[in-house]
PDB file of C-alpha atoms in Angstrom:
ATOM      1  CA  UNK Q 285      17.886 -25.401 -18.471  1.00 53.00           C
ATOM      2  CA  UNK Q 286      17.816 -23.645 -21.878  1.00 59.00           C
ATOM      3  CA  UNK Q 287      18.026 -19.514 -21.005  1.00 56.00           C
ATOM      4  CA  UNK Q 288      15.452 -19.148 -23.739  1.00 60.00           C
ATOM      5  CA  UNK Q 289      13.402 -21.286 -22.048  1.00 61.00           C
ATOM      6  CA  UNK Q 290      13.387 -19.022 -18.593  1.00 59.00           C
ATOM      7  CA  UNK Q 291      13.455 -15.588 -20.357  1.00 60.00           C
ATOM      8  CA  UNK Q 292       9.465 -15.953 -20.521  1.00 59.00           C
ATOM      9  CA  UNK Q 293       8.647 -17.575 -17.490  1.00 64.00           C
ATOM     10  CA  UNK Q 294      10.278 -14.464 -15.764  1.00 68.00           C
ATOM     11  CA  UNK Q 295       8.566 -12.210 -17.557  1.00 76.00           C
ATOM     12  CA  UNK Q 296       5.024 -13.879 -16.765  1.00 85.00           C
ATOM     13  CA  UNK Q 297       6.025 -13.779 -13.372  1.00 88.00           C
ATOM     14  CA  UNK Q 298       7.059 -10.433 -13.272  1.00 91.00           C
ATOM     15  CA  UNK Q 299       3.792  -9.519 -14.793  1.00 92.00           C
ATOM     16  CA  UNK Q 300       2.035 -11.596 -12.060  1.00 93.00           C
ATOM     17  CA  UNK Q 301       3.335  -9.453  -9.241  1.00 94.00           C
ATOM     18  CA  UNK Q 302       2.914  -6.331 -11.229  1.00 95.00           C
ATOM     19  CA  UNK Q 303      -0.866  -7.473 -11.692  1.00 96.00           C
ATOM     20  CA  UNK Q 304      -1.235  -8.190  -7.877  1.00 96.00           C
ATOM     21  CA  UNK Q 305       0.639  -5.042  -6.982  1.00 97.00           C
ATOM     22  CA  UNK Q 306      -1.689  -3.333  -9.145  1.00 97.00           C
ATOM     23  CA  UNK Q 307      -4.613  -4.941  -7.918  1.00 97.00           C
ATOM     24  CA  UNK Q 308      -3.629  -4.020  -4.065  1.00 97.00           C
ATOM     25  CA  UNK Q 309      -3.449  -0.492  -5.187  1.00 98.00           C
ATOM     26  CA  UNK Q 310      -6.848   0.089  -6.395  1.00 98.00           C
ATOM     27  CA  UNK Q 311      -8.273  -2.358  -4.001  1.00 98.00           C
ATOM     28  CA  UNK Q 312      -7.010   0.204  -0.763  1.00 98.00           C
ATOM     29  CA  UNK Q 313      -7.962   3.292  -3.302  1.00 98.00           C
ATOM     30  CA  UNK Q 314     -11.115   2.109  -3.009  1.00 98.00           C
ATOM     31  CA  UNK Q 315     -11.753   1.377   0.631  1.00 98.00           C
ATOM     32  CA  UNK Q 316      -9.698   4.637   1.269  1.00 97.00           C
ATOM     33  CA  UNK Q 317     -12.547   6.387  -0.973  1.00 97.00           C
ATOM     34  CA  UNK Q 318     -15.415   4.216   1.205  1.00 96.00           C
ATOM     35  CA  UNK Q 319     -14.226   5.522   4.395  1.00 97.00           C
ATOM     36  CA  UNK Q 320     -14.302   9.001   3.148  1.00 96.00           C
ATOM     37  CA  UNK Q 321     -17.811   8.713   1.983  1.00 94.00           C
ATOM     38  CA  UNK Q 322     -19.159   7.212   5.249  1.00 94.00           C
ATOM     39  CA  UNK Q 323     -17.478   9.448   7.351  1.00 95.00           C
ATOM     40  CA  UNK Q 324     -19.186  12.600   5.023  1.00 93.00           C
ATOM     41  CA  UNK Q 325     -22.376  10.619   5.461  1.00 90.00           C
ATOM     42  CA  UNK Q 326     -22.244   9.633   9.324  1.00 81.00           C
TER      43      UNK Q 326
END
C-alpha cells in the first residue's frame, strides 16, 4: 500500500468522526435547550 495513497483516506476519516462528534454536540445542545424550555413552560 502506497503511503500517498492512505494519507487521504485518513484524513476523510478523521473528518468523518469530527463531523459525527460535531453533530452529537449540537444534537444534545439542543435537547438540553428543549428541556429547559418545557420545564419554564410546565
Amino acid at each position: 500500500m502506497n503511503p500517498v495513497e492512505y494519507k487521504p483516506a485518513r484524513r476523510h476519516r478523521l473528518r468523518e468522526i469530527l463531523a459525527d462528534v460535531a453533530v452529537g454536540v449540537v444534537t444534545n445542545l439542543m435537547v438540553a435547550c428543549l428541556i429547559a424550555a418545557a420545564r419554564l413552560v410546565f
